[in-house]
Short mmCIF file of C-alpha atoms in Angstrom, two decimals:
data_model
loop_
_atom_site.label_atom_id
_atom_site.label_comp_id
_atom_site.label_asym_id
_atom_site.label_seq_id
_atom_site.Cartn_x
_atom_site.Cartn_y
_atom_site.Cartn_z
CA UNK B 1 -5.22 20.14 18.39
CA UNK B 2 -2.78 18.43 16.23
CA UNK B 3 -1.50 14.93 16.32
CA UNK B 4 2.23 16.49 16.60
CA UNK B 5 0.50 18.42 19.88
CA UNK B 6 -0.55 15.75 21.56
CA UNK B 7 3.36 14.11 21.44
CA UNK B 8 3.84 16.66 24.60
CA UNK B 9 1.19 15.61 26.35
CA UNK B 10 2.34 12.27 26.47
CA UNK B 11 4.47 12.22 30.38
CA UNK B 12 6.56 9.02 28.99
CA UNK B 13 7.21 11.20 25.64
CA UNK B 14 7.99 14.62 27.87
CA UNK B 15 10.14 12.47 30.21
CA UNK B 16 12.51 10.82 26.93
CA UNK B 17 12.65 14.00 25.00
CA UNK B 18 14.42 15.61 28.37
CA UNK B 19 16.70 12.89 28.74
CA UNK B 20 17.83 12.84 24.63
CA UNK B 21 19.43 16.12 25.59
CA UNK B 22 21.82 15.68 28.01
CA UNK B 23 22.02 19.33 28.52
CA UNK B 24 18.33 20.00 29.45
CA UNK B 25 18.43 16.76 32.14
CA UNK B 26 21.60 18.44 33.47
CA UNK B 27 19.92 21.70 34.58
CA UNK B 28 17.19 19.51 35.45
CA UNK B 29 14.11 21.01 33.50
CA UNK B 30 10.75 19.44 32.94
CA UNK B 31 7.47 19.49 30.76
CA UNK B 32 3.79 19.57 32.65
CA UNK B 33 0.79 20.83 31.40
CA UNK B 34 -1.12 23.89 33.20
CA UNK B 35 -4.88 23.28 34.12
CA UNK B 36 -5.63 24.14 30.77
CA UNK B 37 -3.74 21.60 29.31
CA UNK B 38 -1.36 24.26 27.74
CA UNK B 39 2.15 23.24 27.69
CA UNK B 40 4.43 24.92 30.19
CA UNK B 41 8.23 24.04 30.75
CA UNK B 42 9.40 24.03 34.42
CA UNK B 43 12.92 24.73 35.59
CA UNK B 44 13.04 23.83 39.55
CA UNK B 45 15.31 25.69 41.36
CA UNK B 46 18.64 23.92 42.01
CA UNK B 47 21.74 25.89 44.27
CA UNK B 48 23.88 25.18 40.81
CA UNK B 49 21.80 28.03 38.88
CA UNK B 50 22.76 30.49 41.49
CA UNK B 51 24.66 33.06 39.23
CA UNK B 52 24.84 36.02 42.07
CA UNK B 53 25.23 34.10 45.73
CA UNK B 54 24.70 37.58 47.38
CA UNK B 55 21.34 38.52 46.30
CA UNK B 56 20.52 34.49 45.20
CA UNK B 57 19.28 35.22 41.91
CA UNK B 58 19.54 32.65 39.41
CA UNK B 59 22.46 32.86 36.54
CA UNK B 60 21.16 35.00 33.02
CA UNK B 61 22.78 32.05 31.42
CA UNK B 62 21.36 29.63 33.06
CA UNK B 63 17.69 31.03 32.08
CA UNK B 64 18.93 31.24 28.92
CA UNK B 65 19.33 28.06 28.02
CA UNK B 66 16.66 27.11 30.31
CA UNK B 67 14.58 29.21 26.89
CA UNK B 68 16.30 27.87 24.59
CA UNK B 69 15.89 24.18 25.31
CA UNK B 70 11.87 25.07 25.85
CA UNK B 71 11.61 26.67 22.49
CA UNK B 72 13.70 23.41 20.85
CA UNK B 73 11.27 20.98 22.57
CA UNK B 74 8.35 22.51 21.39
CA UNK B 75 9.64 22.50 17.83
CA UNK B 76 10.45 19.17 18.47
CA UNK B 77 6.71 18.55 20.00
CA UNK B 78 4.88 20.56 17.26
CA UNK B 79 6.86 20.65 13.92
CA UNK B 80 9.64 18.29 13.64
CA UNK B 81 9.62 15.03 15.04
CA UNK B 82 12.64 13.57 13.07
CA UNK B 83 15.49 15.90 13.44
CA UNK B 84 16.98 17.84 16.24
CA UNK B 85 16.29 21.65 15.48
CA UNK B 86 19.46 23.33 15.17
CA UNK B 87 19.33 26.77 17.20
CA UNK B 88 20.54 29.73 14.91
CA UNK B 89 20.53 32.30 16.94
CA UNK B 90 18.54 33.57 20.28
CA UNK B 91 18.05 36.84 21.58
CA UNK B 92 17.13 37.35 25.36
CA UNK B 93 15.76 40.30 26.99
CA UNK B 94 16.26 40.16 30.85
CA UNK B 95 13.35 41.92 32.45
CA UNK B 96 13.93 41.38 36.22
CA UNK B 97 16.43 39.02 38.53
CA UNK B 98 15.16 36.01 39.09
CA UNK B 99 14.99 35.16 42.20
CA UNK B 100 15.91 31.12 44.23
CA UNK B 101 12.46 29.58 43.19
CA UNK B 102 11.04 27.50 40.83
CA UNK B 103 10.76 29.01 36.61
CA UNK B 104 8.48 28.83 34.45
CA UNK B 105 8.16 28.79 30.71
CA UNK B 106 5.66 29.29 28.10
CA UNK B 107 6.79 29.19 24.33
CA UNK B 108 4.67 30.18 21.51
CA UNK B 109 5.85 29.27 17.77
CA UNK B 110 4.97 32.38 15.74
CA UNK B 111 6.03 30.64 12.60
CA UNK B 112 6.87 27.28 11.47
CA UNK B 113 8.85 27.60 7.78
CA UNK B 114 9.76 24.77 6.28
CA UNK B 115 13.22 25.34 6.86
CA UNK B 116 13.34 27.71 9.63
CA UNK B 117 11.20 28.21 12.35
CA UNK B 118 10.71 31.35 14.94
CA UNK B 119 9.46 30.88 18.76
CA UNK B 120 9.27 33.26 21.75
CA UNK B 121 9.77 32.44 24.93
CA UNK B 122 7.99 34.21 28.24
CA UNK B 123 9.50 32.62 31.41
CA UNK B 124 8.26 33.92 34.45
CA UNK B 125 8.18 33.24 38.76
CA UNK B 126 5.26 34.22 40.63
CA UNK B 127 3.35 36.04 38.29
CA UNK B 128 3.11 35.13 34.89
CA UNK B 129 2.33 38.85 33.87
CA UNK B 130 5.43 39.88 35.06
CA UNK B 131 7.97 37.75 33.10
CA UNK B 132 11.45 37.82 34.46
CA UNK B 133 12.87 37.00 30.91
CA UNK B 134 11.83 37.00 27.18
CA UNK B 135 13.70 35.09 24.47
CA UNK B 136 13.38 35.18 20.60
CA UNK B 137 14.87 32.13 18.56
CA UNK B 138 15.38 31.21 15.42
CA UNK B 139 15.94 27.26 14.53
CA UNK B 140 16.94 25.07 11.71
CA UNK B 141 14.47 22.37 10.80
CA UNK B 142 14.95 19.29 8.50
CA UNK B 143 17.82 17.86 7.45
CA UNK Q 1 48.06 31.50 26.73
CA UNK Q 2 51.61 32.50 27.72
CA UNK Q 3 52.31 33.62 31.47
CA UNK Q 4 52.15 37.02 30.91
CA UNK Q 5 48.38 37.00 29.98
CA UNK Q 6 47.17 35.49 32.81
CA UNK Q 7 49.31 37.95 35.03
CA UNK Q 8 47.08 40.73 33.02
CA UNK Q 9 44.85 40.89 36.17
CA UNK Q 10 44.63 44.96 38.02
CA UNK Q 11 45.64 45.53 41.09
CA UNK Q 12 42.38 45.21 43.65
CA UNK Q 13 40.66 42.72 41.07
CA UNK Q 14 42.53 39.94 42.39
CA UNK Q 15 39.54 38.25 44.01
CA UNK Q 16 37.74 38.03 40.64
CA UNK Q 17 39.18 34.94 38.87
CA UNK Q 18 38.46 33.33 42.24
CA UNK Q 19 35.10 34.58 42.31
CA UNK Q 20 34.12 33.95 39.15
CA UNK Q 21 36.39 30.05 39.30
CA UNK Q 22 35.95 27.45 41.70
CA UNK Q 23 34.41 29.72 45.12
CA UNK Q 24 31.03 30.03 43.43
CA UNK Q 25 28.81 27.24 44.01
CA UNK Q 26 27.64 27.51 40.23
CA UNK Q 27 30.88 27.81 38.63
CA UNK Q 28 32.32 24.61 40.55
CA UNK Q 29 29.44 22.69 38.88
CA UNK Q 30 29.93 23.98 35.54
CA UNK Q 31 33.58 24.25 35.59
CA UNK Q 32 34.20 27.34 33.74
CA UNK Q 33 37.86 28.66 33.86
CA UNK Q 34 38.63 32.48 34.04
CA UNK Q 35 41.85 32.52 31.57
CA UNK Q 36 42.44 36.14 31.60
CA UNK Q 37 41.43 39.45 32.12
CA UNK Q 38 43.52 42.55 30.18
CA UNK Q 39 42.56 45.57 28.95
CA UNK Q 40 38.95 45.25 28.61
CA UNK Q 41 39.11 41.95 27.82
CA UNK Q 42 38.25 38.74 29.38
CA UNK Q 43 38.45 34.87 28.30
CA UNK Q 44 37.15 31.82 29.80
CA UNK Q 45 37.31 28.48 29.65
CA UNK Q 46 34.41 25.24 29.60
CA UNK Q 47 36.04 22.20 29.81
CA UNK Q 48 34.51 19.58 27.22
CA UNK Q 49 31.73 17.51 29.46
CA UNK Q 50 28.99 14.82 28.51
CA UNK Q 51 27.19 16.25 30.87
CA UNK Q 52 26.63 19.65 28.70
CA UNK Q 53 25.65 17.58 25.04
CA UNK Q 54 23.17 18.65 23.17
CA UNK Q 55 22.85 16.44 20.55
CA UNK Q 56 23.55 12.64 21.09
CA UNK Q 57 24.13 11.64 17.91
CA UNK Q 58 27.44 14.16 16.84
CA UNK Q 59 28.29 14.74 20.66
CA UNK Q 60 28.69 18.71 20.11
CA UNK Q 61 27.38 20.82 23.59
CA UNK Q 62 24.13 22.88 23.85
CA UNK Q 63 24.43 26.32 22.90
CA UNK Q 64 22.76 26.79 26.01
CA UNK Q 65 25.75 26.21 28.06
CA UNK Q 66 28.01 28.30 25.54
CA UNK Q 67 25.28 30.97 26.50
CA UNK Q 68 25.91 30.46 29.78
CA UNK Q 69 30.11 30.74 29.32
CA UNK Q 70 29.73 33.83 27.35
CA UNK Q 71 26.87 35.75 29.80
CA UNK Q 72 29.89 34.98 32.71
CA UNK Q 73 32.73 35.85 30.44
CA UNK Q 74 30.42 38.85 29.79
CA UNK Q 75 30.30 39.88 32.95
CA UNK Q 76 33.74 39.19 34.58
CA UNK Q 77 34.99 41.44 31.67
CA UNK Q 78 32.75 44.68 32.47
CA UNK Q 79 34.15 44.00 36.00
CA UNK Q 80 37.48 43.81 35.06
CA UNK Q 81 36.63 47.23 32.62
CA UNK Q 82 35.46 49.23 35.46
CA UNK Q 83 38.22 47.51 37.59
CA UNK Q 84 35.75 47.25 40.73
CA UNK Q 85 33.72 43.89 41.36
CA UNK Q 86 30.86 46.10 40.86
CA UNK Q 87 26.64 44.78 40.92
CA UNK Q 88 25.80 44.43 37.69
CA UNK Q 89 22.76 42.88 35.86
CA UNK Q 90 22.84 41.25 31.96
CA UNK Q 91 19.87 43.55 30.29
CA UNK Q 92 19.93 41.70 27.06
CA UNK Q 93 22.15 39.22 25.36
CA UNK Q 94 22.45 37.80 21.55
CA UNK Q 95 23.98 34.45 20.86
CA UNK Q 96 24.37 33.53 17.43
CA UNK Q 97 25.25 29.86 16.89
CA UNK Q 98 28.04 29.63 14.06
CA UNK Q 99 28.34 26.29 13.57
CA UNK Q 100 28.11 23.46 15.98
CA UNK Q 101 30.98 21.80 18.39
CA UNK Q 102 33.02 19.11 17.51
CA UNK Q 103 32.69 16.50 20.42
CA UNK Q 104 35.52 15.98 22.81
CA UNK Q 105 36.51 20.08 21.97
CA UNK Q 106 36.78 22.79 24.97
CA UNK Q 107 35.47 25.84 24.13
CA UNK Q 108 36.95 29.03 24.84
CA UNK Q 109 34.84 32.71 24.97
CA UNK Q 110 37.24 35.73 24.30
CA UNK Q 111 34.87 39.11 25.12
CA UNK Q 112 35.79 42.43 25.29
CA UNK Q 113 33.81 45.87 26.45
CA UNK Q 114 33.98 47.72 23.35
CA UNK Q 115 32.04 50.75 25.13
CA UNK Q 116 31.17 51.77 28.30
CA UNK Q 117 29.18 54.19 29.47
CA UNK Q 118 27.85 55.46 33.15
CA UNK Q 119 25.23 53.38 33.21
CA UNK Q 120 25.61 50.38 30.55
CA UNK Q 121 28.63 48.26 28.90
CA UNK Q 122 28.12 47.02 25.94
CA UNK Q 123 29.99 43.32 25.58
CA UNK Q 124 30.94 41.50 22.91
CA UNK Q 125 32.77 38.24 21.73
CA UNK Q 126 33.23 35.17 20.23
CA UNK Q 127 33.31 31.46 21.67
CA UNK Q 128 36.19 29.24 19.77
CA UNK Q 129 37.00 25.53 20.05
CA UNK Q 130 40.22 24.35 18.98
CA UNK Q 131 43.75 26.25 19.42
CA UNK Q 132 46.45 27.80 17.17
CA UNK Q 133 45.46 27.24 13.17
CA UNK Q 134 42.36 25.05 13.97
CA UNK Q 135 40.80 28.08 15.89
CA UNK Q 136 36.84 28.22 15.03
CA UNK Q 137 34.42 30.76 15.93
CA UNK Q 138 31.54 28.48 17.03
CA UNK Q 139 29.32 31.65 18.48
CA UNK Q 140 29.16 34.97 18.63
CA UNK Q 141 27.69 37.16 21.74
CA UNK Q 142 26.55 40.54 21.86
CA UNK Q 143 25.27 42.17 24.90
CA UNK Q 144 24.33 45.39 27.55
CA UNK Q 145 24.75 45.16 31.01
CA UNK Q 146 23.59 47.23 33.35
CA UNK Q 147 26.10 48.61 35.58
CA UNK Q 148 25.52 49.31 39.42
CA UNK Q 149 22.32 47.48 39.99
CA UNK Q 150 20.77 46.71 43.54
CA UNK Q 151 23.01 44.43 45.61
CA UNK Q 152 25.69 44.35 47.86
CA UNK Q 153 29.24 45.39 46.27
CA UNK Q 154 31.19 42.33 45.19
CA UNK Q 155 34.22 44.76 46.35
CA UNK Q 156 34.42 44.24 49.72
CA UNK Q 157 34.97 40.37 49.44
CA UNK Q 158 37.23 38.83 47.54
CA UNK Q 159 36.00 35.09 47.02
CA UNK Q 160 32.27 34.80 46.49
CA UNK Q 161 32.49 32.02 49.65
CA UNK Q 162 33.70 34.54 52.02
CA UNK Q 163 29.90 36.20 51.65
CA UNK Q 164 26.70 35.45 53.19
CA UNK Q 165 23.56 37.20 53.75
CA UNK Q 166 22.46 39.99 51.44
CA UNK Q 167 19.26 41.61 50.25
CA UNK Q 168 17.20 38.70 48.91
#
């Protein structure tokens, strides 16, 4: 495990990068660790990501960016420490509506460039082999 | 945005802006503003907010909440292209980030339904800051949604507040 790894697992460290982005405090998101000591993001559910009040399911957008600020802090955790990734562009695949609970998220970096680097995201409910979103970014590192 | 524009709205879509403005207990919080809704097109306004920064140090927002304006302006324009308030579900969505906001700047999302079909409408649009000769592109969206998914039809109430219940 690398020294940038262990940044993450760090609650004070978890707890500061959230609030540097105002964003990602806003929606109220949060870093744990799973029993394995993997990294998982946690969005719990608040009535403000309610996107369809009829069936409750919680806003596209709001997963979303709910992704996208997993996959920055990870880059931030694992490659760059220094600067803010910049996010160049994200695709998301919506696989099933997420329903009024809590969401998690599990980001893997499949490749860490020196100047750009490319995570997925797999955010799930329940069952973490039935993923109610997926997300592919791309982010600026460095300078 | 002369008068005109905003007067764009069809006849039986008149519940939409409300539904999509300050009725739904989301929208309220974020504060997104339906600005029009015309032939296939829809805009929508976020109100700059501190609340919504991404980075600290320049003061521009998250592209996570410009996601989040352009998935709604997304969908309030397939509504208004099928001119019913329909069920519909976002299948897949592709924000590019341009360039980042300038701090203090509203953004606006302008989206249109460049194709629809029975079953999916295809979306897409930019998100600008700035107004007249300063207009910048700051994102661009694509996107599919899925059209008539399971749910109750947003048709037979006009404000999002007048419903309860429905299939959980």
């Amino acid at each position: 495990m690398s020294r940038a790894f262990d940044f993450l697992l760090d609650e004070k460290n978890t707890n500061e990068l959230v609030s540097s982005i105002p964003y990602a405090d806003y929606i109220g998101m949060k870093i744990q660790q799973n029993i394995n000591g993997e990294i998982i993001f946690v969005l719990p559910f608040q009535e403000k990501h309610v996107g369809n009040p009829m069936i409750r399911a919680i806003h596209g957008g709001v997963l979303a960016s709910f992704m996208e600020c997993s996959a920055t802090m990870m880059v931030i955790g694992t490659v760059s420490h220094d600067h803010l990734p910049k996010c160049v562009n994200q695709t998301t695949e919506y696989l099933k509506s997420a329903k009024d609970v809590d969401t998690y998220a599990r980001v893997k970096v499949n490749k860490a460039g020196r100047r750009i680097v490319a995570a997925s995201v797999s955010c799930w409910q329940q069952d973490e082999n039935t993923p109610v979103a997926i997300s592919h970014s791309r982010f600026m590192v460095g300078g | 945005m002369s008068d005109s524009d905003k007067e764009g709205t069809s006849t039986g879509m008149e519940g939409l802006p409300g539904a999509f403005g300050d009725s739904h207990p989301g929208f309220m919080e974020f504060q997104f503003k339906p600005v029009y809704m015309k032939d296939k097109k829809a805009g929508m306004m976020l109100p700059y907010n501190k609340k919504f920064v991404g980075d600290k140090s320049s003061g521009s927002i998250h592209g996570g909440i410009i996601t989040l304006l352009m998935d709604t302006a997304g969908g309030m324009c397939v509504m208004a292209t099928v001119n019913q308030m329909m069920p519909i579900a976002t299948l897949d969505l592709r924000m590019d980030y341009l360039r980042p906001t300038k701090k203090g700047m509203d953004i606006t999302a302008e989206v249109e339904c460049y194709e629809l079909t029975q079953n999916v409408a295809f979306v897409r649009g930019f998100a600008y800051e700035g107004e007249g000769d300063k207009k910048e592109a700051v994102a661009h969206m694509t996107a599919a949604f899925m059209l008539n998914t399971k749910g109750p039809n947003f048709g037979k109430a006009s404000r999002f507040s007048e419903v309860n219940g429905g299939e959980k």
